[in-house]
Short mmCIF file of N, CA, C and O in Angstrom, two decimals:
data_model
loop_
_atom_site.label_atom_id
_atom_site.label_comp_id
_atom_site.label_asym_id
_atom_site.label_seq_id
_atom_site.Cartn_x
_atom_site.Cartn_y
_atom_site.Cartn_z
N UNK B 1 0.89 -0.94 0.33
CA UNK B 1 0.04 0.01 -0.09
C UNK B 1 1.05 1.13 0.20
O UNK B 1 0.75 2.23 -0.83
N UNK B 2 1.82 1.14 0.73
CA UNK B 2 2.74 2.57 0.80
C UNK B 2 3.19 2.64 -0.82
O UNK B 2 3.52 3.80 -1.17
N UNK B 3 3.83 1.57 -1.41
CA UNK B 3 4.37 2.01 -2.65
C UNK B 3 3.55 2.72 -3.53
O UNK B 3 3.66 3.53 -4.25
N UNK B 4 1.74 2.17 -3.49
CA UNK B 4 1.07 3.08 -4.32
C UNK B 4 0.54 4.46 -3.92
O UNK B 4 0.64 5.38 -5.03
N UNK B 5 0.49 4.72 -2.82
CA UNK B 5 0.97 6.07 -2.44
C UNK B 5 1.85 6.65 -2.63
O UNK B 5 1.73 8.01 -3.18
N UNK B 6 2.96 6.18 -2.50
CA UNK B 6 4.36 7.00 -2.80
C UNK B 6 4.29 6.91 -4.62
O UNK B 6 4.48 7.97 -4.82
N UNK B 7 3.87 6.30 -5.42
CA UNK B 7 3.52 6.30 -6.91
C UNK B 7 2.60 7.31 -7.14
O UNK B 7 3.00 8.20 -7.99
N UNK B 8 1.49 7.53 -6.30
CA UNK B 8 0.29 8.53 -6.76
C UNK B 8 1.11 9.95 -6.41
O UNK B 8 0.86 10.78 -7.23
N UNK B 9 1.92 9.90 -5.22
CA UNK B 9 2.62 11.17 -5.03
C UNK B 9 3.33 11.30 -5.98
O UNK B 9 3.68 13.06 -6.20
N UNK B 10 4.22 10.74 -6.56
CA UNK B 10 5.25 11.20 -7.30
C UNK B 10 4.50 11.35 -8.64
O UNK B 10 5.18 12.52 -9.52
N UNK B 11 3.71 10.56 -9.37
CA UNK B 11 2.85 11.17 -10.35
C UNK B 11 2.31 12.52 -10.19
O UNK B 11 2.28 13.25 -10.98
N UNK B 12 1.60 12.82 -9.15
CA UNK B 12 1.00 14.18 -8.74
C UNK B 12 2.11 15.27 -8.84
O UNK B 12 1.79 16.23 -9.25
N UNK B 13 3.23 14.93 -8.42
CA UNK B 13 4.06 15.83 -8.31
C UNK B 13 4.89 16.09 -9.90
O UNK B 13 4.90 17.53 -10.02
N UNK B 14 4.83 15.15 -10.36
CA UNK B 14 5.10 15.37 -11.80
C UNK B 14 4.19 16.22 -12.58
O UNK B 14 4.65 17.14 -13.35
N UNK B 15 3.00 15.84 -12.35
CA UNK B 15 1.94 16.65 -13.08
C UNK B 15 1.95 18.14 -12.87
O UNK B 15 1.73 19.29 -13.37
N UNK B 16 2.37 18.69 -11.41
CA UNK B 16 2.67 19.91 -10.88
C UNK B 16 3.34 20.41 -11.62
O UNK B 16 3.44 21.35 -12.10
N UNK B 17 4.64 19.55 -11.78
CA UNK B 17 5.88 20.50 -12.41
C UNK B 17 5.54 20.43 -13.70
O UNK B 17 5.96 21.62 -14.26
N UNK B 18 4.82 19.67 -14.53
CA UNK B 18 4.73 19.84 -15.75
C UNK B 18 3.48 20.98 -15.81
O UNK B 18 3.84 21.74 -16.90
N UNK B 19 2.68 21.52 -15.02
CA UNK B 19 1.96 22.30 -15.16
C UNK B 19 2.59 23.46 -15.31
O UNK B 19 2.41 24.52 -15.94
N UNK B 20 3.47 23.60 -14.08
CA UNK B 20 4.24 24.73 -13.86
C UNK B 20 5.34 24.94 -15.18
O UNK B 20 5.35 26.33 -15.32
N UNK B 21 5.69 24.21 -15.64
CA UNK B 21 6.65 24.44 -16.86
C UNK B 21 5.83 25.17 -17.84
O UNK B 21 6.11 26.11 -18.48
N UNK B 22 4.71 24.59 -18.40
CA UNK B 22 3.78 24.90 -19.31
C UNK B 22 3.43 26.57 -18.88
O UNK B 22 3.50 27.45 -19.66
N UNK B 23 3.03 26.53 -17.55
CA UNK B 23 2.70 27.73 -17.57
C UNK B 23 3.82 28.93 -17.68
O UNK B 23 3.41 30.10 -18.22
N UNK B 24 4.70 28.82 -16.90
CA UNK B 24 6.22 29.44 -17.20
C UNK B 24 6.56 30.06 -18.98
O UNK B 24 6.59 30.85 -19.46
N UNK B 25 6.53 28.80 -19.39
CA UNK B 25 6.91 28.89 -21.03
C UNK B 25 5.81 29.91 -21.53
O UNK B 25 6.07 30.92 -22.38
N UNK B 26 4.34 29.65 -21.56
CA UNK B 26 3.33 30.44 -22.09
C UNK B 26 3.41 31.98 -21.40
O UNK B 26 3.44 32.71 -22.08
N UNK B 27 3.67 31.93 -20.29
CA UNK B 27 3.55 33.15 -19.70
C UNK B 27 4.83 33.94 -20.31
O UNK B 27 4.60 35.41 -20.70
N UNK B 28 5.86 33.78 -20.48
CA UNK B 28 7.12 34.16 -21.18
C UNK B 28 6.91 34.56 -22.41
O UNK B 28 7.38 35.89 -22.91
N UNK B 29 5.99 33.85 -23.11
CA UNK B 29 5.73 34.27 -24.57
C UNK B 29 4.73 35.63 -24.64
O UNK B 29 4.41 36.10 -25.78
N UNK B 30 4.17 35.85 -23.47
CA UNK B 30 3.09 37.18 -23.75
C UNK B 30 3.70 38.40 -23.82
O UNK B 30 4.69 38.20 -23.25
N UNK B 31 3.38 39.26 -24.57
CA UNK B 31 3.80 40.44 -24.94
C UNK B 31 4.11 41.14 -23.65
O UNK B 31 2.92 41.22 -22.57
N UNK B 32 5.05 41.83 -23.49
CA UNK B 32 5.56 42.76 -22.24
C UNK B 32 6.14 41.73 -21.03
O UNK B 32 6.35 42.36 -20.10
N UNK B 33 5.92 40.59 -21.16
CA UNK B 33 6.45 39.72 -20.06
C UNK B 33 7.87 39.79 -19.66
O UNK B 33 8.57 39.22 -20.96
N UNK B 34 8.36 40.06 -18.64
CA UNK B 34 9.81 39.69 -18.54
C UNK B 34 10.17 38.83 -17.27
O UNK B 34 9.16 38.39 -16.78
N UNK B 35 11.37 38.74 -17.11
CA UNK B 35 11.87 37.76 -16.05
C UNK B 35 10.91 37.91 -14.70
O UNK B 35 10.71 37.15 -13.85
N UNK B 36 10.98 39.40 -14.39
CA UNK B 36 10.64 39.82 -12.79
C UNK B 36 8.96 39.35 -13.16
O UNK B 36 8.46 38.65 -11.91
N UNK B 37 8.01 39.39 -13.98
CA UNK B 37 6.54 39.03 -14.08
C UNK B 37 6.59 37.74 -14.06
O UNK B 37 5.81 37.03 -13.08
N UNK B 38 7.54 36.82 -14.73
CA UNK B 38 7.11 35.52 -14.56
C UNK B 38 7.82 34.91 -13.10
O UNK B 38 6.77 34.38 -12.42
N UNK B 39 8.75 35.52 -12.51
CA UNK B 39 9.21 34.99 -11.05
C UNK B 39 7.92 35.55 -10.23
O UNK B 39 7.50 34.65 -9.48
N UNK B 40 7.33 36.48 -10.51
CA UNK B 40 6.07 36.94 -9.40
C UNK B 40 4.73 36.08 -9.32
O UNK B 40 4.55 35.69 -8.80
N UNK B 41 4.25 35.72 -10.88
CA UNK B 41 3.30 34.82 -11.38
C UNK B 41 3.57 33.36 -10.69
O UNK B 41 2.88 32.86 -9.96
N UNK B 42 4.82 32.76 -10.79
CA UNK B 42 5.18 31.53 -10.36
C UNK B 42 5.26 31.52 -8.84
O UNK B 42 4.67 30.75 -8.12
N UNK B 43 5.63 32.64 -8.07
CA UNK B 43 5.39 32.74 -6.77
C UNK B 43 4.00 32.71 -6.34
O UNK B 43 3.93 32.24 -5.11
N UNK B 44 3.31 33.52 -6.93
CA UNK B 44 1.92 33.52 -6.71
C UNK B 44 1.27 32.27 -6.45
O UNK B 44 0.37 32.04 -5.82
N UNK B 45 1.58 31.31 -7.57
CA UNK B 45 0.84 30.18 -8.04
C UNK B 45 1.51 29.41 -6.95
O UNK B 45 0.57 28.53 -6.09
N UNK B 46 2.58 29.33 -6.60
CA UNK B 46 3.29 28.40 -5.39
C UNK B 46 2.74 28.80 -4.10
O UNK B 46 2.53 27.70 -3.36
N UNK B 47 2.51 29.81 -3.84
CA UNK B 47 2.01 30.25 -2.68
C UNK B 47 0.72 29.77 -2.43
O UNK B 47 0.54 29.08 -1.37
N UNK B 48 -0.07 30.06 -3.27
CA UNK B 48 -1.38 29.63 -3.36
C UNK B 48 -1.62 28.21 -3.17
O UNK B 48 -2.25 27.91 -2.31
N UNK B 49 -0.88 27.39 -3.74
CA UNK B 49 -0.91 25.85 -3.86
C UNK B 49 -0.48 25.57 -2.41
O UNK B 49 -1.05 24.27 -2.10
N UNK B 50 0.46 25.99 -1.93
CA UNK B 50 1.12 25.53 -0.52
C UNK B 50 0.24 25.83 0.52
O UNK B 50 0.08 25.22 1.48
N UNK B 51 -0.29 26.80 0.45
CA UNK B 51 -1.57 27.26 1.52
C UNK B 51 -2.59 26.36 1.43
O UNK B 51 -3.36 26.10 2.59
N UNK B 52 -3.29 26.37 0.15
CA UNK B 52 -4.42 25.29 0.00
C UNK B 52 -4.06 23.81 -0.34
O UNK B 52 -5.28 23.16 -0.15
N UNK B 53 -3.12 23.70 -0.76
CA UNK B 53 -2.92 22.20 -0.70
C UNK B 53 -3.48 21.81 -2.21
O UNK B 53 -3.30 20.76 -2.73
N UNK B 54 -4.08 22.62 -2.95
CA UNK B 54 -4.75 22.47 -4.47
C UNK B 54 -3.56 22.40 -5.00
O UNK B 54 -2.42 22.68 -5.41
N UNK B 55 -3.90 21.38 -6.32
CA UNK B 55 -2.98 21.18 -7.53
C UNK B 55 -3.34 22.48 -8.16
O UNK B 55 -4.35 23.04 -8.36
N UNK B 56 -2.03 22.93 -8.97
CA UNK B 56 -2.41 24.33 -9.83
C UNK B 56 -3.80 24.26 -10.64
O UNK B 56 -4.34 25.14 -11.29
N UNK B 57 -3.86 22.90 -11.41
CA UNK B 57 -4.55 22.95 -12.46
C UNK B 57 -6.18 23.25 -11.78
O UNK B 57 -6.98 23.76 -12.18
N UNK B 58 -6.16 22.52 -10.52
CA UNK B 58 -7.58 22.78 -9.72
C UNK B 58 -7.80 24.29 -9.49
O UNK B 58 -8.91 24.67 -9.78
N UNK B 59 -6.69 24.69 -9.16
CA UNK B 59 -6.89 26.29 -8.59
C UNK B 59 -7.04 27.53 -9.85
O UNK B 59 -7.45 28.19 -9.70
N UNK B 60 -6.08 27.16 -11.01
CA UNK B 60 -6.30 28.00 -11.94
C UNK B 60 -6.48 27.40 -13.14
O UNK B 60 -6.59 28.37 -14.38
N UNK B 61 -6.86 26.50 -13.49
CA UNK B 61 -6.91 25.76 -14.72
C UNK B 61 -6.11 25.45 -15.71
O UNK B 61 -5.27 25.23 -15.23
N UNK B 62 -6.38 25.77 -16.90
CA UNK B 62 -5.25 25.41 -17.89
C UNK B 62 -4.20 26.49 -17.87
O UNK B 62 -4.21 27.71 -18.11
N UNK B 63 -3.13 25.84 -18.01
CA UNK B 63 -1.75 26.46 -18.05
C UNK B 63 -1.67 27.77 -18.90
O UNK B 63 -1.41 28.91 -18.63
N UNK B 64 -1.99 27.51 -20.01
CA UNK B 64 -2.23 28.49 -21.28
C UNK B 64 -2.99 29.45 -21.09
O UNK B 64 -2.83 30.67 -21.22
N UNK B 65 -4.41 29.13 -20.80
CA UNK B 65 -5.35 30.29 -20.22
C UNK B 65 -4.96 31.16 -19.09
O UNK B 65 -4.94 32.29 -19.23
N UNK B 66 -4.57 30.42 -18.36
CA UNK B 66 -3.88 31.35 -17.13
C UNK B 66 -2.65 32.05 -17.14
O UNK B 66 -2.70 33.21 -16.56
N UNK B 67 -2.08 31.84 -18.17
CA UNK B 67 -0.59 32.43 -18.61
C UNK B 67 -1.09 33.87 -19.16
O UNK B 67 -0.69 34.85 -18.69
N UNK B 68 -1.88 33.88 -19.86
CA UNK B 68 -2.68 34.91 -20.67
C UNK B 68 -3.42 35.60 -19.32
O UNK B 68 -3.04 36.95 -19.69
N UNK B 69 -4.40 35.11 -18.80
CA UNK B 69 -4.74 35.96 -17.71
C UNK B 69 -3.76 36.87 -16.49
O UNK B 69 -3.86 37.81 -16.37
N UNK B 70 -2.79 35.90 -16.40
CA UNK B 70 -1.75 36.62 -15.49
C UNK B 70 -0.76 37.57 -16.11
O UNK B 70 -0.67 38.66 -15.46
N UNK B 71 -0.57 37.64 -17.44
CA UNK B 71 -0.06 38.23 -18.10
C UNK B 71 -0.74 39.97 -18.14
O UNK B 71 -0.20 40.80 -17.93
N UNK B 72 -2.05 39.66 -18.48
CA UNK B 72 -2.78 40.73 -18.32
C UNK B 72 -2.98 41.53 -16.97
O UNK B 72 -3.19 42.63 -17.05
N UNK B 73 -2.83 40.53 -15.79
CA UNK B 73 -3.06 41.13 -14.75
C UNK B 73 -1.76 41.78 -14.25
O UNK B 73 -1.56 42.58 -13.60
N UNK B 74 -0.66 41.28 -14.72
CA UNK B 74 0.84 41.89 -14.14
C UNK B 74 1.45 42.67 -15.09
O UNK B 74 2.28 43.49 -14.68
N UNK B 75 1.25 42.86 -16.29
CA UNK B 75 1.96 43.62 -17.15
C UNK B 75 1.12 44.89 -17.57
O UNK B 75 -0.39 44.79 -18.21
N UNK B 76 1.52 46.05 -17.35
CA UNK B 76 0.53 47.12 -17.69
C UNK B 76 0.38 47.21 -18.95
O UNK B 76 1.38 46.90 -20.06
N UNK B 77 -0.88 47.74 -19.56
CA UNK B 77 -1.46 47.83 -20.93
C UNK B 77 -0.46 48.54 -21.72
O UNK B 77 -0.37 47.84 -23.12
N UNK B 78 0.08 49.36 -21.47
CA UNK B 78 0.90 50.35 -22.59
C UNK B 78 1.98 49.47 -22.62
O UNK B 78 2.69 49.80 -24.03
N UNK B 79 2.74 48.99 -21.81
CA UNK B 79 3.80 48.05 -22.05
C UNK B 79 3.28 46.70 -22.95
O UNK B 79 4.36 46.61 -23.93
N UNK B 80 2.57 46.41 -22.65
CA UNK B 80 1.97 44.86 -23.63
C UNK B 80 1.76 45.78 -25.08
O UNK B 80 2.35 44.85 -26.04
N UNK B 81 1.11 46.73 -25.09
CA UNK B 81 0.86 47.38 -26.43
C UNK B 81 2.18 47.37 -27.13
O UNK B 81 2.50 47.17 -28.32
N UNK B 82 3.32 48.09 -26.39
CA UNK B 82 4.49 48.38 -26.97
C UNK B 82 5.27 47.19 -27.46
O UNK B 82 5.78 47.05 -28.45
N UNK B 83 5.08 46.30 -26.54
CA UNK B 83 5.88 45.08 -26.93
C UNK B 83 5.14 44.19 -28.07
O UNK B 83 5.83 43.56 -28.92
N UNK B 84 3.89 44.34 -28.34
CA UNK B 84 3.14 43.88 -29.54
C UNK B 84 3.55 44.34 -30.62
O UNK B 84 3.90 43.72 -31.88
N UNK B 85 3.59 45.80 -30.31
CA UNK B 85 4.12 46.53 -31.71
C UNK B 85 5.58 46.23 -32.13
O UNK B 85 5.86 46.02 -33.36
N UNK B 86 6.60 46.15 -31.40
CA UNK B 86 7.49 45.97 -31.50
C UNK B 86 7.85 44.25 -31.98
O UNK B 86 8.53 43.88 -33.27
N UNK B 87 6.90 43.46 -31.67
CA UNK B 87 6.94 42.01 -32.06
C UNK B 87 6.67 42.23 -33.45
O UNK B 87 7.24 41.61 -34.52
N UNK B 88 5.52 42.80 -33.92
CA UNK B 88 4.95 42.99 -35.27
C UNK B 88 5.93 43.43 -36.28
O UNK B 88 6.07 43.32 -37.42
N UNK B 89 6.73 44.64 -35.71
CA UNK B 89 7.56 45.06 -36.64
C UNK B 89 8.98 43.98 -36.91
O UNK B 89 9.53 43.89 -38.05
N UNK B 90 9.37 43.39 -36.01
CA UNK B 90 10.45 42.43 -36.32
C UNK B 90 9.88 41.28 -36.96
O UNK B 90 10.65 40.48 -38.03
N UNK B 91 8.49 40.62 -36.87
CA UNK B 91 8.28 39.47 -37.81
C UNK B 91 7.90 40.30 -39.31
O UNK B 91 8.20 39.67 -40.44
N UNK B 92 7.62 41.77 -39.58
CA UNK B 92 7.46 42.08 -40.68
C UNK B 92 8.86 42.11 -41.40
O UNK B 92 9.10 41.71 -42.44
N UNK B 93 10.11 42.68 -40.73
CA UNK B 93 11.24 42.53 -41.36
C UNK B 93 11.85 41.22 -41.35
O UNK B 93 12.55 40.92 -42.25
N UNK B 94 11.43 40.26 -40.70
CA UNK B 94 11.98 38.89 -40.83
C UNK B 94 11.34 38.29 -42.05
O UNK B 94 11.89 37.78 -42.94
N UNK B 95 9.99 38.95 -42.19
CA UNK B 95 9.51 38.17 -43.51
C UNK B 95 9.99 38.92 -44.58
O UNK B 95 10.05 38.09 -45.72
N UNK B 96 10.45 40.19 -44.85
CA UNK B 96 10.89 40.86 -45.85
C UNK B 96 12.07 40.19 -46.09
O UNK B 96 12.53 40.01 -47.33
N UNK B 97 13.06 39.96 -45.22
CA UNK B 97 14.67 39.52 -45.34
C UNK B 97 14.33 37.89 -45.91
O UNK B 97 14.72 37.40 -46.88
N UNK B 98 13.19 37.29 -45.23
CA UNK B 98 13.00 36.00 -45.83
C UNK B 98 12.60 35.85 -47.31
O UNK B 98 13.33 35.26 -48.24
N UNK B 99 12.00 36.87 -47.83
CA UNK B 99 11.56 36.99 -49.24
C UNK B 99 12.78 37.60 -49.83
O UNK B 99 12.81 37.14 -51.06
N UNK B 100 13.57 38.31 -49.54
CA UNK B 100 14.62 38.96 -50.02
C UNK B 100 15.91 37.99 -50.69
O UNK B 100 16.35 37.57 -51.69
N UNK B 101 15.83 36.73 -49.63
CA UNK B 101 16.79 35.66 -49.81
C UNK B 101 16.16 34.67 -50.62
O UNK B 101 16.98 34.32 -51.40
N UNK B 102 14.88 34.57 -50.58
CA UNK B 102 14.04 33.90 -51.86
C UNK B 102 14.43 34.19 -53.16
O UNK B 102 14.64 33.70 -53.96
N UNK B 103 14.49 35.45 -53.08
CA UNK B 103 14.49 36.28 -54.57
C UNK B 103 16.25 36.06 -55.12
O UNK B 103 16.30 35.98 -56.22
N UNK B 104 16.79 36.33 -54.03
CA UNK B 104 18.18 35.97 -54.72
C UNK B 104 18.72 35.00 -54.34
O UNK B 104 20.04 34.58 -55.08
N UNK B 105 17.91 34.04 -54.06
CA UNK B 105 18.60 32.52 -54.26
C UNK B 105 19.40 32.03 -53.28
O UNK B 105 20.37 30.99 -53.61
N UNK B 106 19.56 32.65 -51.90
CA UNK B 106 20.40 32.64 -50.88
C UNK B 106 20.01 31.30 -50.23
O UNK B 106 19.11 31.26 -49.56
#
């Protein structure tokens, strides 16, 4: 019986780690999110789960959706808008360079 409980705890811990890893990656991909924002969000989730004993999926739902919510809550709107605009410019330049390479045969 002890082995089964141990395996269940290990599986639950692995699931929590996977949830947190996915949350961190998805959060870092949001416009305007920097290291400080990721660390604060992870600290908030970790503290909540430690206090309540809840699994992060139970408390916060899907890690992708919660990453979007956390970014909206933690990143000022103007900072996120500037980051989106910067990303759009970089994407446009990348696309133009790719087309130029294709035309030049590089």
